[in-house]
CSV table of C-alpha atoms in Angstrom, one decimal:
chain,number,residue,atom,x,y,z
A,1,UNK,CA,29.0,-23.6,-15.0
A,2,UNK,CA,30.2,-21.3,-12.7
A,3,UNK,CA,31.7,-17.5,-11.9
A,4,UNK,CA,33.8,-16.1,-9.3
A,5,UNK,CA,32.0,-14.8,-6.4
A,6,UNK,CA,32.8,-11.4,-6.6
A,7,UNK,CA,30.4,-10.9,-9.5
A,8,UNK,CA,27.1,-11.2,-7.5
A,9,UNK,CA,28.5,-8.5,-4.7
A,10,UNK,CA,26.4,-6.5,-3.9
A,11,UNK,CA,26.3,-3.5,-2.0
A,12,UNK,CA,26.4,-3.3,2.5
A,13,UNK,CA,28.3,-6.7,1.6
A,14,UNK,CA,26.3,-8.3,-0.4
A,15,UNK,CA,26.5,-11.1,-2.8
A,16,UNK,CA,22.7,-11.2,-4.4
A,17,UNK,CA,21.7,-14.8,-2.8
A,18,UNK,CA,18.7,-13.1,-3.8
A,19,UNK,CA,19.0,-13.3,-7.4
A,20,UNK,CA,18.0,-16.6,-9.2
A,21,UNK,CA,20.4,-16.6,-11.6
A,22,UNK,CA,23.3,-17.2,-9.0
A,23,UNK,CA,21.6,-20.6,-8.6
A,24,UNK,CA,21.2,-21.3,-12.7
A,25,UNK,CA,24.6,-20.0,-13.8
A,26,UNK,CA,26.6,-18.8,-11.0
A,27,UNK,CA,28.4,-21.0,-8.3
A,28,UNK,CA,26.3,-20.5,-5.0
A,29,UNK,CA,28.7,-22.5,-3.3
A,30,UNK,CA,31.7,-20.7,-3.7
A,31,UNK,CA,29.0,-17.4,-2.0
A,32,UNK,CA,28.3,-19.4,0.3
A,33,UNK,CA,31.9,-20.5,1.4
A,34,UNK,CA,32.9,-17.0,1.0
A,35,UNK,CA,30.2,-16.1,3.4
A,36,UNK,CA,30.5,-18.6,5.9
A,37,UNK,CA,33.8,-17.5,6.8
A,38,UNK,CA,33.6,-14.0,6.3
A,39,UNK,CA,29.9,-13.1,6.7
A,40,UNK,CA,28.0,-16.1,8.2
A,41,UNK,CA,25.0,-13.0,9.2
A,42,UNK,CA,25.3,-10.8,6.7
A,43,UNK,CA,22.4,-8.0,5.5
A,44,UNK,CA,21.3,-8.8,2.0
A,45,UNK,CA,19.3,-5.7,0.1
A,46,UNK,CA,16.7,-6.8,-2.1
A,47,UNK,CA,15.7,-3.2,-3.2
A,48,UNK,CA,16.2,0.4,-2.0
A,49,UNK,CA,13.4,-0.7,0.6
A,50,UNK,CA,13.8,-4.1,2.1
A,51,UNK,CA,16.4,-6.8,2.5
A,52,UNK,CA,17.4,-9.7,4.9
A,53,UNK,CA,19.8,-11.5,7.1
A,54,UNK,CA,21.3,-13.9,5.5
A,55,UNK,CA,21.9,-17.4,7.6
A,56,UNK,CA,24.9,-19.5,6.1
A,57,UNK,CA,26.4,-21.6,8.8
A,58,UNK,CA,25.0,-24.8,9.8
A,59,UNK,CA,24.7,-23.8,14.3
A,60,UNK,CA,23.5,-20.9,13.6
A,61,UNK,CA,20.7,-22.0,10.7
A,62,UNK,CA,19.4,-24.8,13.3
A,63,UNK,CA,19.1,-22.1,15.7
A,64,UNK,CA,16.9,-20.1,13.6
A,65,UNK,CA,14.8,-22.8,12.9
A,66,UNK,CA,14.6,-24.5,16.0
A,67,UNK,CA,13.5,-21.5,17.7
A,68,UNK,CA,9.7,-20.9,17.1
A,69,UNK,CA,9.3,-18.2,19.8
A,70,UNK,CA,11.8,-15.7,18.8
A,71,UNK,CA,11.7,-16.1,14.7
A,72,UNK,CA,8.3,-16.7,12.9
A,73,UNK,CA,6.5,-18.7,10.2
A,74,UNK,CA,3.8,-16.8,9.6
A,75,UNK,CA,5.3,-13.8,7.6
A,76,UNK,CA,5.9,-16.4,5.0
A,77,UNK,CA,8.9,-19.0,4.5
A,78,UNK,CA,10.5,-17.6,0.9
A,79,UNK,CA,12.3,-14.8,-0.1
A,80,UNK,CA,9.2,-14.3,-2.8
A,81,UNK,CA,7.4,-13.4,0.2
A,82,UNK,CA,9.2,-10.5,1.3
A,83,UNK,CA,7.2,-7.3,1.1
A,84,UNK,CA,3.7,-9.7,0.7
A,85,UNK,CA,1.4,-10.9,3.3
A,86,UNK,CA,1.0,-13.9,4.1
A,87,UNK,CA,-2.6,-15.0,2.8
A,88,UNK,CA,-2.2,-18.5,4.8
A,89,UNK,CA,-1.0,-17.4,8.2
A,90,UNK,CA,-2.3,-19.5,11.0
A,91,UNK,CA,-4.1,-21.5,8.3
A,92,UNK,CA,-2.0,-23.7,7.1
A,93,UNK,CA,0.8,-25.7,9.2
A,94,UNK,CA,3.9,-24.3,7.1
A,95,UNK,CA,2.7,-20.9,8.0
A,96,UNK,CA,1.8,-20.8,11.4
A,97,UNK,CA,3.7,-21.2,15.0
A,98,UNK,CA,2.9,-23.3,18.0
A,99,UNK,CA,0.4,-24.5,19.3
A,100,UNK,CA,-1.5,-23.4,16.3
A,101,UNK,CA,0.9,-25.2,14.1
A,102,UNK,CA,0.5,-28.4,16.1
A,103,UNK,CA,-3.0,-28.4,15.9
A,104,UNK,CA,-3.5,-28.4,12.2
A,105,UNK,CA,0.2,-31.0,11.9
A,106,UNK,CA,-0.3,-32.9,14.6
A,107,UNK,CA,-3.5,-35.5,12.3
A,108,UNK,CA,-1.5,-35.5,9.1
A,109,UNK,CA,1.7,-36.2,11.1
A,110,UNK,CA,0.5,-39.9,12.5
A,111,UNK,CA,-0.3,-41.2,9.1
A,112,UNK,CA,2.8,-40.0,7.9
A,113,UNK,CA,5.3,-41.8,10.4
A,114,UNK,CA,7.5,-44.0,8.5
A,115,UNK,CA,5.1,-47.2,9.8
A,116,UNK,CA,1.9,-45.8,8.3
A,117,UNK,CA,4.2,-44.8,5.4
A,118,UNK,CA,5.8,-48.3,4.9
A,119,UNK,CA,2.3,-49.8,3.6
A,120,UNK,CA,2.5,-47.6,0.0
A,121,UNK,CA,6.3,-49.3,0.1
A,122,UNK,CA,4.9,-52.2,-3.0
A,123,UNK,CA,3.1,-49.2,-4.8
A,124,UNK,CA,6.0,-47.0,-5.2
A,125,UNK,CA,8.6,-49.4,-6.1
A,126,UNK,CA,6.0,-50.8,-8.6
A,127,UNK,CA,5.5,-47.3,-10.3
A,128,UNK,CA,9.2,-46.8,-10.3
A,129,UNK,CA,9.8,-50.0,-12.2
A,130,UNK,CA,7.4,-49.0,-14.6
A,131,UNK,CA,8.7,-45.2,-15.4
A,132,UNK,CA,12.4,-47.2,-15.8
A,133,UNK,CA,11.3,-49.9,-17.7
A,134,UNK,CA,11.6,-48.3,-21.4
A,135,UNK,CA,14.4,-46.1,-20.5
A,136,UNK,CA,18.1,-46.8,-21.7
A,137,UNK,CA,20.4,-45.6,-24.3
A,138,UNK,CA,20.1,-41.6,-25.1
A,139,UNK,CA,17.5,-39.9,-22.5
A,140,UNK,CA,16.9,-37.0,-20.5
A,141,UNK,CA,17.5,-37.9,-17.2
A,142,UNK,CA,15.5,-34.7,-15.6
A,143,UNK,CA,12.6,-35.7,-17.9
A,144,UNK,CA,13.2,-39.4,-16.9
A,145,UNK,CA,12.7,-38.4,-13.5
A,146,UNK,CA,10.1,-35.7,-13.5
A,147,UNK,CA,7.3,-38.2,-12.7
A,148,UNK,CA,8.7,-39.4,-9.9
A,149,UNK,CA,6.6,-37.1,-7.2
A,150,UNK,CA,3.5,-39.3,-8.8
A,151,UNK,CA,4.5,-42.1,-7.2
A,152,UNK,CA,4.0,-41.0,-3.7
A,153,UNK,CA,0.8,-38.1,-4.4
A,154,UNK,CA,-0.9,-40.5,-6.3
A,155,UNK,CA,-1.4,-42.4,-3.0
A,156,UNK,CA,-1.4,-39.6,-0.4
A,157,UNK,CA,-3.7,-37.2,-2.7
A,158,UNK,CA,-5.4,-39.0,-5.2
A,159,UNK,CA,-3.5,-37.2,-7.7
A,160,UNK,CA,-4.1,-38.2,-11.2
A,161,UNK,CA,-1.4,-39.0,-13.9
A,162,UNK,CA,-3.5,-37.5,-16.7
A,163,UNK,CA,-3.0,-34.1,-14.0
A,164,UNK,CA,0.3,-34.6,-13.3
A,165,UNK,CA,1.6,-32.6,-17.0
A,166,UNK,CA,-0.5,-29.1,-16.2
A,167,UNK,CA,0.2,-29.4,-11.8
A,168,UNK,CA,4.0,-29.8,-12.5
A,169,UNK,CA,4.2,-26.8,-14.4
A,170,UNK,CA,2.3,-24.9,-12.0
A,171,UNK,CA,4.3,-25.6,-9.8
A,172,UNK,CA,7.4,-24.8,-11.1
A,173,UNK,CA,5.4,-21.3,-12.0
A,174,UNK,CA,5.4,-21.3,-8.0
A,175,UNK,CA,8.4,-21.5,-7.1
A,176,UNK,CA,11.0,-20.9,-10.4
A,177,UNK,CA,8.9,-17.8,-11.5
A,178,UNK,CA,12.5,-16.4,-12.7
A,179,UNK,CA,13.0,-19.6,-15.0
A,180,UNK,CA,12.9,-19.0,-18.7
A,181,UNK,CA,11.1,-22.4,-19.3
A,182,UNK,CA,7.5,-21.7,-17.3
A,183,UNK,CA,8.1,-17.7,-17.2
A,184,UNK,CA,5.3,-15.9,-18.1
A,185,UNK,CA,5.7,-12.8,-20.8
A,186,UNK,CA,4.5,-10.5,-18.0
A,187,UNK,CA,6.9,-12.0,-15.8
A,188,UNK,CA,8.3,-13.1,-12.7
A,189,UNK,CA,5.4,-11.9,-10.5
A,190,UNK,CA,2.5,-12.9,-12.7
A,191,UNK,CA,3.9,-16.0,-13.4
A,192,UNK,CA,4.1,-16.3,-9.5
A,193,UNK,CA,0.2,-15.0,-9.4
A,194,UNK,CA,-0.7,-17.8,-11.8
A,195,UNK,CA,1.0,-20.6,-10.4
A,196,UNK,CA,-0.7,-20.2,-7.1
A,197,UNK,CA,-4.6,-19.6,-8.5
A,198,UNK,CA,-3.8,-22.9,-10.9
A,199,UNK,CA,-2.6,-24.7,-8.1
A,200,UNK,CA,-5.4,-23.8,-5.8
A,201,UNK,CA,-8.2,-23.9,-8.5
A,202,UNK,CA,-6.7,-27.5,-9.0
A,203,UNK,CA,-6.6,-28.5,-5.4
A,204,UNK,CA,-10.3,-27.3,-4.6
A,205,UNK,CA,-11.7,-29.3,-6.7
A,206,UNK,CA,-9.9,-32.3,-5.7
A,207,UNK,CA,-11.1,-31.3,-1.9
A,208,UNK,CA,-14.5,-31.2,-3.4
A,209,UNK,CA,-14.2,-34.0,-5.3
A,210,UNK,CA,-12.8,-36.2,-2.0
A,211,UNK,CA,-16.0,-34.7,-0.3
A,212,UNK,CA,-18.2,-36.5,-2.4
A,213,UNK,CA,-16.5,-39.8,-2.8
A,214,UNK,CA,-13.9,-39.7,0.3
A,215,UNK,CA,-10.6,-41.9,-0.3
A,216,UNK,CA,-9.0,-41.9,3.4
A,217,UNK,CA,-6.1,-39.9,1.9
A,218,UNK,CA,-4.4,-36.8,3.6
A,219,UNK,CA,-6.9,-34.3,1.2
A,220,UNK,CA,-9.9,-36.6,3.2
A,221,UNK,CA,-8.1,-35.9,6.5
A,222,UNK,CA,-7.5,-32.2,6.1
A,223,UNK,CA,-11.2,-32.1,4.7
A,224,UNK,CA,-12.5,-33.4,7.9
A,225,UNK,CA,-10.9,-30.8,9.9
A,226,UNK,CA,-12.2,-27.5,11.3
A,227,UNK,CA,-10.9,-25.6,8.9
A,228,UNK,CA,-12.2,-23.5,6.5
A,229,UNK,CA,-12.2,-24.7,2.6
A,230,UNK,CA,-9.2,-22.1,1.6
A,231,UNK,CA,-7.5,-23.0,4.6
A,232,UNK,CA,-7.7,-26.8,3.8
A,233,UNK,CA,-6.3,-26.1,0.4
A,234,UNK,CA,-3.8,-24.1,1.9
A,235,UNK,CA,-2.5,-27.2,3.4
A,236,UNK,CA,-3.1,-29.5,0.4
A,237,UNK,CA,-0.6,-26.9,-1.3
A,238,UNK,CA,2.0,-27.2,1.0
A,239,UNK,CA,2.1,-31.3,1.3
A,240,UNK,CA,2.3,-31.0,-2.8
A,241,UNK,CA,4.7,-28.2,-3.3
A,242,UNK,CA,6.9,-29.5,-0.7
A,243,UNK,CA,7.5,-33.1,-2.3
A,244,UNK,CA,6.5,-32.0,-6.3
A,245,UNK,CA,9.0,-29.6,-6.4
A,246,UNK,CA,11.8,-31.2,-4.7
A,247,UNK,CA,12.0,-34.6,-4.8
A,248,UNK,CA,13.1,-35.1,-8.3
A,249,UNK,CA,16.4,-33.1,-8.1
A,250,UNK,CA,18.1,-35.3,-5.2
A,251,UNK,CA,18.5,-38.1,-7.4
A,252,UNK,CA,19.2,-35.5,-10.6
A,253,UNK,CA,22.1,-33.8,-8.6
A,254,UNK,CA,23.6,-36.9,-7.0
A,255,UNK,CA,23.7,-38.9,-10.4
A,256,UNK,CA,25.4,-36.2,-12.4
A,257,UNK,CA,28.4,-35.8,-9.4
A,258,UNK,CA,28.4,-39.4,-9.2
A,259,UNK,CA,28.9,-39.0,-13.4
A,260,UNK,CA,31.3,-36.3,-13.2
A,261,UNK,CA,33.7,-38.9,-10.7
A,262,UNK,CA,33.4,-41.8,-12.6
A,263,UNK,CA,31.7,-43.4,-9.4
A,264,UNK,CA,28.4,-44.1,-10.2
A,265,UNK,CA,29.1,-48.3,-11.3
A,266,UNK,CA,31.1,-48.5,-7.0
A,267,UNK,CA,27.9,-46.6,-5.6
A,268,UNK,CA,25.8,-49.0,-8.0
A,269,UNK,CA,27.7,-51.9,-6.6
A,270,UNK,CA,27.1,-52.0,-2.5
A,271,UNK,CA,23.4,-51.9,-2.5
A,272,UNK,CA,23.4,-52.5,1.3
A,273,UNK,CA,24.7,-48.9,1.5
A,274,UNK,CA,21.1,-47.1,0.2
A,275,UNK,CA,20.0,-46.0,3.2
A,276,UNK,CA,23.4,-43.9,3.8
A,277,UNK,CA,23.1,-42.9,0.1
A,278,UNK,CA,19.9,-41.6,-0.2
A,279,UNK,CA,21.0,-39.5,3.3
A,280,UNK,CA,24.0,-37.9,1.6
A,281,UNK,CA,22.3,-37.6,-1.9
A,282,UNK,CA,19.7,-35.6,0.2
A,283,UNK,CA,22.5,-33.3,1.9
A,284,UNK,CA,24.9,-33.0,-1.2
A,285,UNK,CA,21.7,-31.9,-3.3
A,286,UNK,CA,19.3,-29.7,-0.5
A,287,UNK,CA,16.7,-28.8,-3.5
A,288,UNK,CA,14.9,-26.9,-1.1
A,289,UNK,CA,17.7,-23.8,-0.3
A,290,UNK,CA,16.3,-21.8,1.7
A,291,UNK,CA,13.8,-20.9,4.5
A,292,UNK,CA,13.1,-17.4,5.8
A,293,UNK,CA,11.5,-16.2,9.2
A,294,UNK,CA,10.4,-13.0,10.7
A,295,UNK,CA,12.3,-12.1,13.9
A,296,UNK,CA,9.5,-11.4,16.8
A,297,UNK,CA,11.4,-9.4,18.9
A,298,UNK,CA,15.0,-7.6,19.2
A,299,UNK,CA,17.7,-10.7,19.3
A,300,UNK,CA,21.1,-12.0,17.7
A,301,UNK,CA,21.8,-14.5,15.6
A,302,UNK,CA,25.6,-15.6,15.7
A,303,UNK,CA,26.1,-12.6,18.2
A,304,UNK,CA,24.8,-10.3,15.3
A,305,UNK,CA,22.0,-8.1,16.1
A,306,UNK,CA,18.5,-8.8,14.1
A,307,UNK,CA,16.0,-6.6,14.6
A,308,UNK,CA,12.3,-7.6,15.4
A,309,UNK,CA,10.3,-7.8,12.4
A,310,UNK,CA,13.3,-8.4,10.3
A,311,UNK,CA,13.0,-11.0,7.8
A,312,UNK,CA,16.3,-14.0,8.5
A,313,UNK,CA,17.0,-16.4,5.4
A,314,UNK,CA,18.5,-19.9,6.7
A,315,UNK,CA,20.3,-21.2,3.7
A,316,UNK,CA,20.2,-25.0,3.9
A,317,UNK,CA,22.2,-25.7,1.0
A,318,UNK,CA,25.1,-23.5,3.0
A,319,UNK,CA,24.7,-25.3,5.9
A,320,UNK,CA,25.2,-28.8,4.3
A,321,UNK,CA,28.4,-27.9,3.3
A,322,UNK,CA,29.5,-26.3,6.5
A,323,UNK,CA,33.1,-27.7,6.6
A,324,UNK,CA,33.0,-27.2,10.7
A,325,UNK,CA,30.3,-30.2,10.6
A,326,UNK,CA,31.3,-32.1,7.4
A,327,UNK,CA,34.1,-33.1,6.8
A,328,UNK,CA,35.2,-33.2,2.7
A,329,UNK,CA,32.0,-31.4,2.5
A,330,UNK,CA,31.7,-30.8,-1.2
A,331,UNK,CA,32.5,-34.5,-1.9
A,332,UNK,CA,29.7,-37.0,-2.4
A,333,UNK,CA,30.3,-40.0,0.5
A,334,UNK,CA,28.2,-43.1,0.1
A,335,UNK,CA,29.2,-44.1,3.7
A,336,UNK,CA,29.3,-40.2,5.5
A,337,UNK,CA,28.5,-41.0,9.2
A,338,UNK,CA,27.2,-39.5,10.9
A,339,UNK,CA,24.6,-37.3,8.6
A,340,UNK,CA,22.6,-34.7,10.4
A,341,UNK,CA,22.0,-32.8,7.2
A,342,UNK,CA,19.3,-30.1,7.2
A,343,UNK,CA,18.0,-30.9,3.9
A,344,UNK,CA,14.6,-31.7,5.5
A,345,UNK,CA,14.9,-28.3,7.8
A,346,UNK,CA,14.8,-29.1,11.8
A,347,UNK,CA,12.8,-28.1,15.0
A,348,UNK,CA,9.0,-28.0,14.6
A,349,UNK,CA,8.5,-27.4,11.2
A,350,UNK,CA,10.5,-30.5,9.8
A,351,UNK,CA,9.4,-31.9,6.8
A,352,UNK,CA,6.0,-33.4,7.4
A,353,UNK,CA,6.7,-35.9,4.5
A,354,UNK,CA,10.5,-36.5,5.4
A,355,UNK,CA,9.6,-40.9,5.9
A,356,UNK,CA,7.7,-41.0,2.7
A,357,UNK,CA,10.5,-39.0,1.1
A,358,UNK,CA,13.0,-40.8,1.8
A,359,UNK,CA,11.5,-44.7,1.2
A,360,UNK,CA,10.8,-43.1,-2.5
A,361,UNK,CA,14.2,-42.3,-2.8
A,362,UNK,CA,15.2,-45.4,-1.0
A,363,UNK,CA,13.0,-47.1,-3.6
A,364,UNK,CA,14.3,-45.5,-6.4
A,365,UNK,CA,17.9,-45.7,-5.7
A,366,UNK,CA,17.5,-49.6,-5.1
A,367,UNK,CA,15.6,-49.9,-9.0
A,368,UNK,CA,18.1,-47.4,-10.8
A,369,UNK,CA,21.2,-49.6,-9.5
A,370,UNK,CA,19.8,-52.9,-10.8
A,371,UNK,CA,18.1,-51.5,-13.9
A,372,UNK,CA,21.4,-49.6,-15.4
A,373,UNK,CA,24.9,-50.2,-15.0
A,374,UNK,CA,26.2,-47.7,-16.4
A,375,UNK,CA,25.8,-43.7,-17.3
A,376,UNK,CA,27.5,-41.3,-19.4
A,377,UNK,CA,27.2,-37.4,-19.9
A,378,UNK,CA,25.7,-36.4,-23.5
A,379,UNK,CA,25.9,-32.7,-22.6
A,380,UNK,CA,26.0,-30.2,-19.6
A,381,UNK,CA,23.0,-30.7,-17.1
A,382,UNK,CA,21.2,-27.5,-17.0
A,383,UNK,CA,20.1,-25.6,-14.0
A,384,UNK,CA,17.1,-24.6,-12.6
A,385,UNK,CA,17.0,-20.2,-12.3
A,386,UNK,CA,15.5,-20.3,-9.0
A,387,UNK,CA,16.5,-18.7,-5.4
A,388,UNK,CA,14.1,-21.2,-3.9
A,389,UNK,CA,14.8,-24.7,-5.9
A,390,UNK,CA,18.6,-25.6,-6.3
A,391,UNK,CA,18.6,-28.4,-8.7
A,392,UNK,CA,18.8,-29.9,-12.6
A,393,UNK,CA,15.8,-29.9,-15.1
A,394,UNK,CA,17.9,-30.8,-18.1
A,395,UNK,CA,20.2,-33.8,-18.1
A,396,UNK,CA,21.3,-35.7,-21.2
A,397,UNK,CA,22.5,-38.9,-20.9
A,398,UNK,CA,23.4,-42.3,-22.3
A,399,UNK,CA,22.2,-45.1,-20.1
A,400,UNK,CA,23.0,-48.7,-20.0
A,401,UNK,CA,20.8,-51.5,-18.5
A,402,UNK,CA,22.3,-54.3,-17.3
């Protein structure tokens, strides 16, 4: 499951965070402890031509983030976008800087407070009692689980099951291009080129389909704003991607640790600890790794000198194991207090759907410890080959309800 760093070095010191396969086969965490203590900002080349700053300690990652003015959104917020422009800037809220980027968040944010959230509370729980229901005994718990994003789109999008087979895919085209299981023959970057004209193709005709029987859903919202149809899209995109593509791997990643301890019938037991659960799953997995920003002007970061225009990587998954903030920081803690993880990201561009996140979870932690009482490993989880999305999309099992 894993290789010494020294394997990914590369050169001007190096160690190809940049290549998805680190995240699939190598041991990213051993990087990024390596890093943090001997290269927290380090130059990474991508190519002969272009590179980044790499971010790996947890102060200086919430500096970058937290600091709008001096490093930007709107050159694009992956590594896949290094070298691209940026066909959403000042469109859509993930790719855009204030007061732009209040102006298009600011509507979606109030009906996504964990108040206006609370009232799809019976609707989740009641679709994560269903997708449990006929599991037990030999399963996939990555397939088990690969659903799960329905249960808070269906409400917030009007996303339709029947949908959900082709839009998970396509999303996975969109941000695991390098993963053997959606790859395109042509590759990486046409799988990447495919993923997004799916996605969008998908998403306008939901918009127009909203527009002619509105739902009062976030799509209706956006739709009513004045924004152009690509740009509403745009923003569509980014509320699915965001929770699609993550969501399922926090409880993938925190049920096979909790496996490989032999911990998972204590954690099982104290159901009055969820809400501190579902915080550490959150840190211990960070499914979204990494965040990039452009510098705007001439500046430091960690008292090394960046460059304006530079791209700078913040590598969340790094700083959530940041021993100078966590203590035991590569153990799983059910009662880890306090938690200011960055698995959500920080300053202005924090996870828009970070309540509704986190009450699915909440949900789904609550239903898996009263529907099984046990779990055992039929076989090694399997990785997802992505520089983006650290998590698990194979994960046999034998499950026992109780």
């Amino acid at each position: 499951m894993s290789s010494p760093p020294g394997d990914h070095i590369c050169p001007r010191g190096g160690t190809g965070l940049a290549d998805p396969a680190l995240y699939d086969v190598g041991d990213p965490h051993a990087v990024w402890r390596a890093l943090r203590r001997r290269d927290p900002v380090g130059w990474h080349p991508v190519d002969d031509r272009s590179g980044f700053w790499a971010v790996t300690r947890y102060a200086d990652v919430r500096a970058v983030l937290t600091d709008h003015a001096g490093f930007t959104s709107t050159g694009g917020v992956m590594l896949s976008m290094i070298g691209r422009p940026e066909p959403a800037r000042d469109q859509q809220f993930a790719a855009s800087d204030p007061p732009r980027h209040g102006l298009i968040r600011g509507p979606l944010q109030r009906q996504m407070t964990g108040r206006a959230v609370a009232r799809h509370a019976p609707a989740i729980r009641s679709f994560v009692r269903e997708m449990l229901r006929p599991a037990g005994g030999d399963l996939d718990f990555a397939e088990l689980t690969s659903t799960l994003p329905l249960a808070f789109l269906k409400p917030l999008m009007g996303i339709r099951a029947a949908d959900w087979p082709d839009l998970a895919r396509w999303v996975s085209m969109s941000v695991a291009e390098h993963d053997r299981d959606v790859m395109l023959p042509d590759g990486p970057s046409a799988t990447l080129d495919r993923g997004h004209r799916e996605l969008f193709a998908y998403l306008l005709n939901l918009l127009f389909e909203h527009r002619r029987q509105p739902r009062g859903d976030l799509v209706d919202l956006l739709g009513a704003m004045p924004l152009r149809p690509g740009a509403v899209v745009a923003n569509c995109y980014s509320v699915l991607l965001g929770g699609a593509a993550a969501i399922p791997h926090v409880p993938r990643v925190a049920l096979a640790e909790l496996i490989r301890l032999g911990r998972y019938e204590e954690w099982a037991r104290h159901p009055q600890r969820i809400d501190r659960v579902v915080e550490e799953a959150l840190r211990f997995a960070t499914p979204a790794g990494h965040f990039m920003r452009l510098a705007t002007r001439d500046t430091s970061v960690g008292g090394v000198p960046v460059a304006a225009g530079e791209p700078v990587v913040v590598w969340l998954g790094s700083a959530n194991r940041d021993e100078a903030v966590f203590a035991d920081a590569d153990t799983l803690h059910p009662d880890r207090h306090p938690n200011r993880h960055l698995a959500f990201g920080d300053g202005r561009h924090y996870c828009l759907g970070s309540a509704m996140a986190r009450m699915t979870l909440r949900i789904f932690f609550e239903e898996l410890f009263a529907t099984f009482s046990s779990f055992e490993p039929t076989g090694e989880p399997e990785r997802v080959r992505s520089a983006w999305l650290h998590g698990i999309k194979r994960m046999p099992v034998v499950g026992r309800r109780r």
